[in-house]
Amino acid sequence: ITHRAARIRIIQLYAQALDNLNNAVQHYTEAQHAAEDFQRSINERLSAPGAAEAPEHVAWEDLKKLVNPVAYQLQKSVALQTLGSLYASHAQILADRIQLASNLSKDLKAANLKLPADLAVKNGAAQLKEAHQNTDKTFSAASDMEDNVLDAPLGSDSQKSSARVAKILTLYAWGDAQAFAGNMADARKHRLAS
């Protein structure tokens, strides 16, 4: 009973972490879109006739720097990187559970016993494939978002430096996840790129 309660609690905590990280990604996306809308509004004001001579021109320019979509893209990339790491760790735990169930099943079969249902991993191969796909998709999205920050014309030097570090960490973690999945060529590619 204790084993089952612990496993249920772990599943609940994993689902909560997954939900929190997906919410963070969604909120940063919404904040980025709001900042982009705000930038468009400021740009319209700055391009209006006589705007260059308007007393509020300097304030509008400062607002463009203050409400910068790049900051939200950077934070979104970090949330995606963390989500990718969560998927990768889930894949590792799942693979270990599948291996344990397989080994126990063989040992128990030799003794004419069956593996308890609580230890079996239903659809283990499909679950593992999905976990690896989620890992790749999420690390890829984080890497793309970091590239967007690096290429952003309004990105500050600090934001671009942070994006470079985040990109290194994303690629290295992605390489580790690929190595664990047995994709050594991709693992090597990501690690070298980091």
Coordinates of N, CA, C and O in Angstrom, one line a residue:
I1 N 0.8 -1.2 0.0 CA 0.0 0.0 0.0 C 0.9 1.3 0.0 O 0.6 2.2 -0.7
T2 N 1.9 1.3 0.8 CA 2.8 2.4 0.9 C 3.5 2.6 -0.5 O 3.6 3.8 -0.9
H3 N 3.9 1.6 -1.2 CA 4.5 1.7 -2.5 C 3.5 2.3 -3.5 O 3.9 3.2 -4.3
R4 N 2.3 1.9 -3.5 CA 1.2 2.4 -4.4 C 1.0 3.9 -4.1 O 0.9 4.7 -5.0
A5 N 0.9 4.3 -2.8 CA 0.7 5.6 -2.4 C 1.8 6.5 -2.8 O 1.6 7.6 -3.3
A6 N 3.0 6.0 -2.7 CA 4.2 6.8 -3.1 C 4.2 7.0 -4.6 O 4.5 8.1 -5.1
R7 N 3.9 6.0 -5.3 CA 3.8 6.1 -6.8 C 2.7 7.0 -7.3 O 3.0 7.8 -8.2
I8 N 1.6 7.0 -6.6 CA 0.5 7.9 -7.0 C 1.0 9.3 -6.7 O 0.7 10.2 -7.5
R9 N 1.6 9.6 -5.6 CA 2.1 10.9 -5.2 C 3.1 11.4 -6.2 O 3.1 12.6 -6.6
I10 N 4.0 10.5 -6.7 CA 5.0 10.9 -7.7 C 4.3 11.3 -9.0 O 4.7 12.3 -9.6
I11 N 3.4 10.5 -9.4 CA 2.6 10.8 -10.6 C 1.9 12.1 -10.5 O 1.9 13.0 -11.4
Q12 N 1.3 12.4 -9.3 CA 0.6 13.7 -9.1 C 1.6 14.9 -9.2 O 1.3 15.9 -9.8
L13 N 2.8 14.7 -8.5 CA 3.8 15.8 -8.6 C 4.3 16.0 -9.9 O 4.6 17.2 -10.4
Y14 N 4.6 14.9 -10.7 CA 5.0 15.1 -12.1 C 4.0 15.8 -12.9 O 4.3 16.8 -13.6
A15 N 2.7 15.4 -12.8 CA 1.7 16.1 -13.5 C 1.6 17.6 -13.1 O 1.4 18.4 -14.0
Q16 N 1.7 17.9 -11.9 CA 1.7 19.3 -11.4 C 2.9 20.1 -12.0 O 2.7 21.2 -12.4
A17 N 4.1 19.5 -12.0 CA 5.2 20.2 -12.5 C 5.0 20.4 -14.0 O 5.3 21.5 -14.6
L18 N 4.5 19.4 -14.7 CA 4.2 19.5 -16.1 C 3.2 20.6 -16.4 O 3.4 21.4 -17.3
D19 N 2.2 20.6 -15.6 CA 1.2 21.7 -15.8 C 1.7 23.1 -15.5 O 1.5 24.0 -16.3
N20 N 2.5 23.2 -14.4 CA 3.1 24.5 -14.1 C 4.0 25.0 -15.2 O 4.0 26.2 -15.6
L21 N 4.8 24.1 -15.7 CA 5.8 24.5 -16.8 C 5.0 24.9 -18.1 O 5.4 25.8 -18.8
N22 N 4.0 24.1 -18.4 CA 3.2 24.4 -19.6 C 2.5 25.7 -19.4 O 2.4 26.5 -20.4
N23 N 2.0 26.0 -18.2 CA 1.4 27.3 -17.9 C 2.4 28.4 -18.1 O 2.1 29.5 -18.6
A24 N 3.6 28.2 -17.6 CA 4.6 29.2 -17.7 C 4.9 29.6 -19.1 O 5.0 30.7 -19.5
V25 N 5.1 28.5 -20.0 CA 5.3 28.7 -21.4 C 4.1 29.5 -22.0 O 4.4 30.5 -22.8
Q26 N 2.9 29.2 -21.7 CA 1.8 29.9 -22.2 C 1.7 31.3 -21.7 O 1.5 32.2 -22.5
H27 N 2.0 31.6 -20.5 CA 2.0 32.9 -19.9 C 3.1 33.8 -20.6 O 2.8 35.0 -20.9
Y28 N 4.3 33.2 -20.7 CA 5.3 34.0 -21.4 C 5.0 34.3 -22.9 O 5.3 35.3 -23.4
T29 N 4.3 33.3 -23.5 CA 3.8 33.6 -24.9 C 2.8 34.7 -24.9 O 2.9 35.6 -25.8
E30 N 1.9 34.7 -24.0 CA 0.9 35.8 -23.9 C 1.6 37.1 -23.6 O 1.2 38.2 -24.2
A31 N 2.5 37.1 -22.7 CA 3.3 38.4 -22.4 C 4.0 38.9 -23.6 O 4.1 40.1 -23.9
Q32 N 4.7 37.9 -24.3 CA 5.4 38.3 -25.5 C 4.5 39.0 -26.5 O 4.8 40.0 -27.1
H33 N 3.3 38.4 -26.7 CA 2.3 38.9 -27.7 C 1.8 40.3 -27.3 O 1.7 41.2 -28.1
A34 N 1.6 40.4 -26.0 CA 1.2 41.8 -25.4 C 2.3 42.8 -25.7 O 2.0 43.9 -26.0
A35 N 3.5 42.4 -25.4 CA 4.6 43.3 -25.6 C 4.8 43.7 -27.1 O 5.1 44.8 -27.5
E36 N 4.5 42.7 -28.0 CA 4.6 43.0 -29.4 C 3.5 44.0 -29.8 O 3.7 44.9 -30.6
D37 N 2.3 43.8 -29.3 CA 1.2 44.7 -29.6 C 1.5 46.1 -29.1 O 1.3 47.1 -29.8
F38 N 2.1 46.2 -27.9 CA 2.5 47.5 -27.3 C 3.6 48.1 -28.2 O 3.5 49.3 -28.5
Q39 N 4.5 47.3 -28.7 CA 5.6 47.9 -29.5 C 5.0 48.4 -30.8 O 5.4 49.5 -31.3
R40 N 4.0 47.7 -31.4 CA 3.4 48.2 -32.6 C 2.7 49.6 -32.3 O 2.7 50.5 -33.1
S41 N 2.0 49.6 -31.2 CA 1.3 50.9 -30.8 C 2.3 52.0 -30.7 O 2.1 53.1 -31.2
I42 N 3.4 51.8 -30.0 CA 4.4 52.8 -29.8 C 5.0 53.2 -31.2 O 5.3 54.4 -31.5
N43 N 5.3 52.2 -32.0 CA 5.9 52.5 -33.4 C 4.9 53.4 -34.2 O 5.4 54.2 -34.9
E44 N 3.6 53.1 -34.1 CA 2.6 53.9 -34.8 C 2.7 55.4 -34.3 O 2.7 56.3 -35.1
R45 N 2.9 55.6 -33.0 CA 3.0 56.9 -32.4 C 4.3 57.6 -32.9 O 4.3 58.8 -33.2
L46 N 5.4 56.8 -32.9 CA 6.7 57.3 -33.3 C 6.7 57.7 -34.8 O 7.5 58.5 -35.2
S47 N 5.9 57.0 -35.6 CA 5.9 57.3 -37.1 C 4.9 58.3 -37.5 O 4.8 58.6 -38.7
A48 N 4.1 58.8 -36.6 CA 3.1 59.8 -36.9 C 3.7 61.1 -37.3 O 4.8 61.4 -36.8
P49 N 3.1 61.9 -38.1 CA 3.7 63.2 -38.5 C 3.9 64.0 -37.2 O 3.1 64.1 -36.3
G50 N 5.1 64.6 -37.2 CA 5.4 65.5 -36.0 C 5.9 64.7 -34.8 O 6.2 65.4 -33.8
A51 N 5.9 63.4 -34.8 CA 6.2 62.7 -33.6 C 7.7 62.9 -33.2 O 8.0 62.9 -32.0
A52 N 8.6 63.1 -34.1 CA 10.0 63.3 -33.8 C 10.2 64.5 -32.9 O 11.1 64.6 -32.1
E53 N 9.3 65.5 -33.1 CA 9.5 66.8 -32.3 C 8.6 66.8 -31.1 O 8.7 67.7 -30.3
A54 N 7.8 65.8 -30.9 CA 6.9 65.7 -29.8 C 7.7 65.6 -28.5 O 8.7 64.9 -28.4
P55 N 7.2 66.3 -27.4 CA 8.0 66.2 -26.1 C 8.0 64.7 -25.6 O 8.9 64.4 -24.9
E56 N 7.0 63.9 -25.9 CA 6.9 62.6 -25.4 C 7.7 61.6 -26.2 O 7.8 60.4 -25.9
H57 N 8.4 62.0 -27.3 CA 9.1 61.1 -28.1 C 10.2 60.3 -27.4 O 10.3 59.1 -27.6
V58 N 10.9 60.9 -26.5 CA 12.0 60.2 -25.7 C 11.3 59.2 -24.8 O 11.8 58.1 -24.6
A59 N 10.2 59.5 -24.2 CA 9.5 58.6 -23.3 C 9.0 57.4 -24.1 O 9.1 56.2 -23.6
W60 N 8.5 57.6 -25.3 CA 8.1 56.5 -26.2 C 9.2 55.5 -26.5 O 9.1 54.3 -26.5
E61 N 10.4 56.1 -26.9 CA 11.6 55.3 -27.1 C 12.0 54.5 -25.9 O 12.3 53.3 -26.0
D62 N 11.9 55.1 -24.7 CA 12.2 54.4 -23.5 C 11.2 53.3 -23.2 O 11.6 52.2 -22.8
L63 N 10.0 53.6 -23.5 CA 9.0 52.5 -23.3 C 9.2 51.3 -24.3 O 9.0 50.2 -23.9
K64 N 9.7 51.6 -25.5 CA 10.0 50.5 -26.4 C 11.1 49.6 -25.8 O 11.0 48.4 -25.9
K65 N 12.0 50.2 -25.2 CA 13.1 49.4 -24.5 C 12.6 48.7 -23.3 O 13.0 47.5 -23.0
L66 N 11.7 49.3 -22.6 CA 11.3 48.7 -21.3 C 10.3 47.5 -21.5 O 10.5 46.5 -20.9
V67 N 9.4 47.7 -22.5 CA 8.4 46.6 -22.8 C 8.9 45.9 -24.0 O 8.4 46.1 -25.1
N68 N 9.9 45.1 -23.8 CA 10.6 44.4 -25.0 C 10.2 42.9 -25.0 O 10.4 42.2 -24.1
P69 N 9.6 42.5 -26.2 CA 9.2 41.1 -26.3 C 10.3 40.1 -26.2 O 10.1 39.0 -25.8
V70 N 11.6 40.6 -26.4 CA 12.7 39.7 -26.3 C 12.9 39.1 -24.9 O 13.2 38.0 -24.7
A71 N 12.6 40.0 -23.9 CA 12.7 39.5 -22.5 C 11.8 38.3 -22.3 O 12.2 37.4 -21.6
Y72 N 10.6 38.4 -22.8 CA 9.6 37.3 -22.6 C 10.0 36.0 -23.4 O 9.8 34.9 -23.0
Q73 N 10.6 36.2 -24.6 CA 11.1 35.1 -25.4 C 12.2 34.4 -24.6 O 12.2 33.2 -24.6
L74 N 13.1 35.1 -24.0 CA 14.2 34.5 -23.2 C 13.6 33.7 -22.1 O 14.0 32.6 -21.9
Q75 N 12.7 34.3 -21.3 CA 12.1 33.5 -20.2 C 11.3 32.3 -20.7 O 11.3 31.3 -20.1
K76 N 10.7 32.4 -21.8 CA 10.0 31.3 -22.4 C 10.9 30.2 -22.8 O 10.7 29.0 -22.6
S77 N 12.1 30.6 -23.3 CA 13.1 29.5 -23.7 C 13.6 28.8 -22.4 O 13.8 27.6 -22.5
V78 N 13.7 29.5 -21.3 CA 14.2 28.9 -20.1 C 13.1 27.9 -19.6 O 13.4 26.8 -19.1
A79 N 11.8 28.3 -19.7 CA 10.7 27.5 -19.3 C 10.7 26.2 -20.1 O 10.5 25.1 -19.7
L80 N 10.9 26.4 -21.4 CA 10.9 25.3 -22.4 C 12.1 24.3 -22.1 O 11.9 23.1 -22.1
Q81 N 13.2 24.9 -21.8 CA 14.4 24.1 -21.4 C 14.1 23.2 -20.2 O 14.4 22.1 -20.2
T82 N 13.5 23.8 -19.2 CA 13.2 23.1 -18.0 C 12.1 22.0 -18.3 O 12.2 20.9 -17.7
L83 N 11.2 22.4 -19.1 CA 10.2 21.4 -19.5 C 10.8 20.2 -20.2 O 10.5 19.0 -20.0
G84 N 11.7 20.5 -21.1 CA 12.5 19.5 -21.9 C 13.2 18.6 -20.9 O 13.3 17.3 -21.1
S85 N 13.8 19.2 -19.9 CA 14.6 18.4 -18.9 C 13.6 17.5 -18.1 O 14.0 16.4 -17.7
L86 N 12.4 18.0 -17.8 CA 11.4 17.2 -17.1 C 11.0 16.0 -17.9 O 10.9 14.9 -17.4
Y87 N 10.8 16.2 -19.2 CA 10.4 15.1 -20.1 C 11.6 14.1 -20.2 O 11.3 12.9 -20.2
A88 N 12.8 14.6 -20.3 CA 13.9 13.7 -20.4 C 14.1 12.9 -19.1 O 14.3 11.6 -19.2
S89 N 13.9 13.5 -17.9 CA 14.0 12.7 -16.7 C 12.8 11.7 -16.6 O 13.0 10.6 -16.1
H90 N 11.6 12.1 -17.1 CA 10.5 11.2 -17.1 C 10.8 10.0 -18.0 O 10.6 8.8 -17.6
A91 N 11.5 10.2 -19.1 CA 11.8 9.1 -20.0 C 12.8 8.2 -19.3 O 12.7 6.9 -19.5
Q92 N 13.8 8.7 -18.6 CA 14.8 7.9 -17.9 C 14.1 7.0 -16.8 O 14.4 5.8 -16.7
I93 N 13.2 7.6 -16.1 CA 12.5 6.9 -15.0 C 11.7 5.8 -15.6 O 11.6 4.7 -15.1
L94 N 11.0 6.1 -16.7 CA 10.1 5.2 -17.4 C 10.9 4.0 -17.9 O 10.6 2.8 -17.8
A95 N 12.1 4.3 -18.5 CA 12.9 3.3 -19.1 C 13.4 2.3 -18.0 O 13.5 1.1 -18.1
D96 N 13.8 2.9 -16.8 CA 14.2 2.1 -15.7 C 13.1 1.2 -15.2 O 13.3 0.1 -14.8
R97 N 11.9 1.8 -15.1 CA 10.7 1.0 -14.6 C 10.5 -0.2 -15.6 O 10.2 -1.3 -15.2
I98 N 10.6 0.1 -16.9 CA 10.3 -0.9 -17.9 C 11.4 -2.0 -17.8 O 11.1 -3.2 -17.8
Q99 N 12.6 -1.7 -17.6 CA 13.7 -2.6 -17.4 C 13.6 -3.4 -16.1 O 13.7 -4.7 -16.1
L100 N 13.2 -2.8 -15.1 CA 13.0 -3.5 -13.8 C 11.8 -4.5 -13.9 O 12.0 -5.6 -13.5
A101 N 10.7 -4.1 -14.5 CA 9.6 -5.0 -14.7 C 10.0 -6.2 -15.6 O 9.6 -7.3 -15.3
S102 N 10.8 -5.9 -16.6 CA 11.2 -7.0 -17.5 C 12.1 -8.0 -16.7 O 11.9 -9.2 -16.8
N103 N 13.1 -7.5 -16.0 CA 14.0 -8.3 -15.2 C 13.2 -9.1 -14.1 O 13.4 -10.3 -14.0
L104 N 12.3 -8.5 -13.4 CA 11.6 -9.1 -12.4 C 10.7 -10.2 -13.0 O 10.5 -11.3 -12.4
S105 N 10.1 -9.9 -14.1 CA 9.2 -10.8 -14.8 C 9.9 -12.1 -15.1 O 9.4 -13.2 -14.9
K106 N 11.1 -12.0 -15.6 CA 11.9 -13.1 -16.0 C 12.2 -14.0 -14.8 O 12.1 -15.2 -14.8
D107 N 12.7 -13.3 -13.7 CA 13.0 -14.0 -12.5 C 11.8 -14.7 -11.8 O 11.9 -15.8 -11.4
L108 N 10.7 -14.0 -11.8 CA 9.5 -14.6 -11.3 C 8.9 -15.7 -12.1 O 8.4 -16.7 -11.5
K109 N 9.1 -15.6 -13.4 CA 8.6 -16.7 -14.3 C 9.4 -18.0 -14.0 O 8.8 -19.1 -14.0
A110 N 10.7 -17.8 -13.7 CA 11.5 -19.0 -13.4 C 11.0 -19.7 -12.2 O 11.2 -20.9 -12.0
A111 N 10.4 -18.9 -11.3 CA 9.9 -19.5 -10.1 C 8.4 -19.8 -10.2 O 7.7 -20.0 -9.2
N112 N 7.8 -19.7 -11.4 CA 6.4 -20.0 -11.7 C 5.5 -18.9 -11.0 O 4.4 -19.3 -10.5
L113 N 6.0 -17.7 -10.9 CA 5.2 -16.6 -10.3 C 5.0 -15.5 -11.4 O 5.7 -15.4 -12.4
K114 N 4.0 -14.7 -11.1 CA 3.7 -13.6 -12.1 C 4.1 -12.3 -11.5 O 4.0 -12.1 -10.3
L115 N 4.4 -11.4 -12.3 CA 4.7 -10.0 -11.9 C 3.5 -9.4 -11.4 O 2.4 -9.4 -12.0
P116 N 3.5 -8.7 -10.2 CA 2.4 -8.0 -9.7 C 2.0 -6.9 -10.7 O 2.8 -6.2 -11.3
A117 N 0.7 -6.7 -10.8 CA 0.1 -5.7 -11.7 C 0.7 -4.3 -11.5 O 0.9 -3.5 -12.4
D118 N 0.9 -4.0 -10.2 CA 1.4 -2.6 -9.8 C 2.8 -2.4 -10.4 O 3.2 -1.2 -10.6
L119 N 3.6 -3.4 -10.6 CA 4.9 -3.2 -11.2 C 5.0 -3.2 -12.7 O 6.0 -2.8 -13.2
A120 N 3.9 -3.7 -13.3 CA 3.9 -3.7 -14.8 C 3.8 -2.3 -15.3 O 3.2 -1.4 -14.7
V121 N 4.4 -2.1 -16.5 CA 4.3 -0.8 -17.2 C 3.4 -1.0 -18.4 O 3.9 -1.6 -19.4
K122 N 2.2 -0.5 -18.3 CA 1.3 -0.7 -19.5 C 1.7 0.2 -20.6 O 2.0 1.4 -20.4
N123 N 1.8 -0.4 -21.8 CA 2.2 0.4 -23.0 C 3.5 1.1 -22.8 O 3.7 2.2 -23.2
G124 N 4.4 0.4 -22.2 CA 5.7 1.0 -21.9 C 6.5 1.6 -23.1 O 7.0 2.7 -23.0
A125 N 6.5 0.8 -24.1 CA 7.3 1.2 -25.3 C 6.6 2.5 -25.9 O 7.3 3.4 -26.3
A126 N 5.3 2.5 -26.0 CA 4.6 3.7 -26.5 C 4.8 4.9 -25.6 O 5.0 6.0 -26.1
Q127 N 4.8 4.7 -24.3 CA 5.0 5.8 -23.4 C 6.4 6.4 -23.5 O 6.6 7.6 -23.5
L128 N 7.4 5.4 -23.6 CA 8.8 5.9 -23.7 C 9.0 6.6 -25.1 O 9.7 7.7 -25.1
K129 N 8.4 6.1 -26.1 CA 8.5 6.8 -27.4 C 7.9 8.2 -27.3 O 8.6 9.2 -27.8
E130 N 6.8 8.4 -26.7 CA 6.2 9.7 -26.5 C 7.0 10.6 -25.7 O 7.2 11.8 -26.0
A131 N 7.6 10.1 -24.6 CA 8.5 10.9 -23.7 C 9.7 11.4 -24.5 O 10.1 12.5 -24.4
H132 N 10.3 10.5 -25.3 CA 11.4 11.0 -26.1 C 11.0 12.0 -27.2 O 11.7 13.0 -27.4
Q133 N 9.9 11.8 -27.8 CA 9.4 12.8 -28.7 C 9.1 14.1 -28.1 O 9.4 15.2 -28.6
N134 N 8.5 14.1 -26.9 CA 8.2 15.4 -26.2 C 9.5 16.1 -25.8 O 9.6 17.3 -25.8
T135 N 10.5 15.3 -25.4 CA 11.8 15.8 -25.0 C 12.4 16.5 -26.2 O 12.8 17.7 -26.1
D136 N 12.5 15.9 -27.4 CA 13.1 16.5 -28.6 C 12.3 17.7 -29.0 O 12.9 18.7 -29.3
K137 N 11.0 17.6 -29.1 CA 10.1 18.7 -29.5 C 10.4 19.9 -28.6 O 10.5 21.1 -29.1
T138 N 10.4 19.7 -27.3 CA 10.6 20.8 -26.4 C 12.0 21.4 -26.4 O 12.1 22.7 -26.4
F139 N 13.0 20.6 -26.4 CA 14.4 21.2 -26.5 C 14.5 21.9 -27.8 O 15.2 22.9 -27.9
S140 N 13.9 21.4 -28.9 CA 14.0 22.1 -30.2 C 13.3 23.4 -30.1 O 13.9 24.4 -30.6
A141 N 12.2 23.5 -29.5 CA 11.5 24.8 -29.3 C 12.3 25.8 -28.5 O 12.4 27.0 -28.8
A142 N 12.9 25.3 -27.4 CA 13.8 26.1 -26.6 C 14.9 26.7 -27.4 O 15.3 27.9 -27.3
S143 N 15.6 25.8 -28.2 CA 16.7 26.2 -29.0 C 16.3 27.2 -30.0 O 17.0 28.2 -30.2
D144 N 15.2 27.0 -30.7 CA 14.7 28.0 -31.6 C 14.4 29.4 -31.0 O 14.7 30.4 -31.5
M145 N 13.8 29.3 -29.8 CA 13.5 30.6 -29.1 C 14.8 31.3 -28.7 O 14.9 32.5 -28.8
E146 N 15.8 30.5 -28.3 CA 17.1 31.2 -28.0 C 17.7 31.8 -29.2 O 18.3 32.9 -29.1
D147 N 17.6 31.1 -30.4 CA 18.1 31.7 -31.6 C 17.3 33.0 -31.9 O 17.9 34.0 -32.4
N148 N 16.0 33.0 -31.7 CA 15.2 34.3 -31.9 C 15.7 35.4 -31.1 O 15.8 36.5 -31.5
V149 N 16.1 35.1 -29.8 CA 16.6 36.2 -28.9 C 18.0 36.6 -29.5 O 18.2 37.8 -29.5
L150 N 18.8 35.7 -29.9 CA 20.1 36.1 -30.4 C 20.0 36.9 -31.6 O 20.9 37.8 -31.9
D151 N 19.0 36.7 -32.4 CA 18.9 37.4 -33.7 C 18.0 38.7 -33.6 O 17.8 39.4 -34.6
A152 N 17.4 38.9 -32.4 CA 16.5 40.0 -32.2 C 17.2 41.4 -32.3 O 18.1 41.6 -31.5
P153 N 16.8 42.3 -33.2 CA 17.4 43.6 -33.3 C 17.2 44.4 -32.0 O 18.1 45.2 -31.7
L154 N 16.2 44.2 -31.3 CA 15.9 45.0 -30.1 C 16.5 44.4 -28.8 O 16.3 44.9 -27.7
G155 N 17.1 43.2 -29.0 CA 17.6 42.5 -27.8 C 18.8 43.2 -27.3 O 19.7 43.6 -28.0
S156 N 18.9 43.3 -25.9 CA 20.1 44.0 -25.3 C 21.2 43.0 -25.3 O 21.1 41.8 -25.5
D157 N 22.4 43.6 -25.0 CA 23.6 42.7 -24.9 C 23.4 41.7 -23.8 O 23.8 40.5 -23.9
S158 N 22.8 42.1 -22.7 CA 22.6 41.2 -21.6 C 21.7 40.1 -21.9 O 21.9 38.9 -21.6
Q159 N 20.6 40.4 -22.7 CA 19.6 39.4 -23.1 C 20.3 38.4 -24.1 O 20.1 37.2 -24.0
K160 N 21.1 38.9 -25.0 CA 21.8 38.0 -25.9 C 22.8 37.2 -25.2 O 23.0 36.0 -25.6
S161 N 23.5 37.7 -24.2 CA 24.5 36.9 -23.5 C 23.8 35.8 -22.7 O 24.2 34.6 -22.7
S162 N 22.6 36.1 -22.1 CA 21.8 35.1 -21.4 C 21.3 34.1 -22.4 O 21.3 32.9 -22.0
A163 N 20.9 34.5 -23.6 CA 20.4 33.5 -24.6 C 21.6 32.6 -25.0 O 21.3 31.4 -25.2
R164 N 22.8 33.1 -25.1 CA 23.9 32.2 -25.5 C 24.1 31.2 -24.4 O 24.4 30.0 -24.8
V165 N 24.1 31.6 -23.2 CA 24.3 30.6 -22.1 C 23.1 29.6 -22.1 O 23.4 28.4 -21.9
A166 N 21.9 30.1 -22.2 CA 20.7 29.2 -22.2 C 20.9 28.2 -23.4 O 20.5 27.0 -23.2
K167 N 21.3 28.7 -24.5 CA 21.5 27.8 -25.7 C 22.5 26.7 -25.4 O 22.2 25.5 -25.8
I168 N 23.6 27.0 -24.8 CA 24.6 26.0 -24.5 C 24.0 25.0 -23.6 O 24.2 23.8 -23.8
L169 N 23.3 25.4 -22.5 CA 22.7 24.5 -21.6 C 21.6 23.6 -22.3 O 21.5 22.4 -22.0
T170 N 20.8 24.2 -23.1 CA 19.8 23.5 -23.8 C 20.4 22.4 -24.7 O 20.0 21.2 -24.7
L171 N 21.4 22.8 -25.5 CA 22.0 21.8 -26.4 C 22.7 20.7 -25.6 O 22.6 19.5 -26.0
Y172 N 23.3 21.0 -24.5 CA 24.0 20.0 -23.7 C 23.0 19.0 -23.1 O 23.1 17.8 -23.2
A173 N 21.9 19.6 -22.5 CA 20.9 18.7 -21.9 C 20.2 17.9 -23.0 O 19.9 16.7 -22.8
W174 N 20.0 18.5 -24.2 CA 19.4 17.7 -25.3 C 20.3 16.6 -25.8 O 19.9 15.5 -26.0
G175 N 21.6 16.9 -25.8 CA 22.6 15.9 -26.1 C 22.5 14.7 -25.1 O 22.6 13.5 -25.5
D176 N 22.4 15.0 -23.8 CA 22.3 14.0 -22.8 C 21.1 13.1 -23.0 O 21.1 11.9 -22.9
A177 N 20.0 13.8 -23.3 CA 18.7 13.1 -23.5 C 18.8 12.2 -24.8 O 18.3 11.1 -24.8
Q178 N 19.5 12.7 -25.8 CA 19.6 11.9 -27.0 C 20.5 10.7 -26.8 O 20.3 9.6 -27.3
A179 N 21.6 10.9 -26.0 CA 22.5 9.8 -25.6 C 21.7 8.7 -24.9 O 21.8 7.5 -25.1
F180 N 20.9 9.1 -23.9 CA 20.1 8.2 -23.1 C 19.2 7.4 -24.0 O 18.9 6.2 -23.8
A181 N 18.6 8.1 -25.0 CA 17.7 7.4 -26.0 C 18.4 6.5 -27.0 O 17.7 5.8 -27.7
G182 N 19.7 6.6 -27.0 CA 20.5 5.7 -27.9 C 20.8 6.4 -29.2 O 21.3 5.7 -30.1
N183 N 20.5 7.6 -29.3 CA 20.7 8.4 -30.6 C 22.1 9.1 -30.5 O 22.2 10.3 -30.3
M184 N 23.1 8.3 -30.6 CA 24.5 8.8 -30.3 C 24.9 9.9 -31.3 O 25.6 10.8 -31.0
A185 N 24.5 9.8 -32.6 CA 24.9 10.8 -33.6 C 24.3 12.1 -33.2 O 25.0 13.1 -33.3
D186 N 23.0 12.1 -32.9 CA 22.3 13.4 -32.5 C 22.9 13.9 -31.2 O 23.1 15.1 -31.0
A187 N 23.2 13.0 -30.3 CA 23.8 13.4 -29.0 C 25.1 14.1 -29.2 O 25.4 15.2 -28.7
R188 N 25.9 13.5 -30.1 CA 27.2 14.1 -30.4 C 27.0 15.5 -31.1 O 27.7 16.5 -30.7
K189 N 26.1 15.6 -32.0 CA 25.8 16.8 -32.7 C 25.4 17.9 -31.8 O 26.0 19.0 -31.8
H190 N 24.5 17.6 -30.8 CA 24.0 18.7 -29.9 C 25.2 19.0 -28.9 O 25.3 20.2 -28.6
R191 N 25.9 18.1 -28.4 CA 27.0 18.4 -27.5 C 28.1 19.2 -28.2 O 28.6 20.1 -27.6
L192 N 28.4 18.9 -29.4 CA 29.4 19.7 -30.1 C 28.9 21.1 -30.4 O 29.7 22.1 -30.3
A193 N 27.7 21.2 -30.7 CA 27.1 22.6 -30.9 C 27.0 23.4 -29.6 O 27.1 24.6 -29.7
S194 N 27.0 22.7 -28.5 CA 27.0 23.5 -27.2 C 28.4 24.1 -26.9 O 28.6 25.0 -26.3

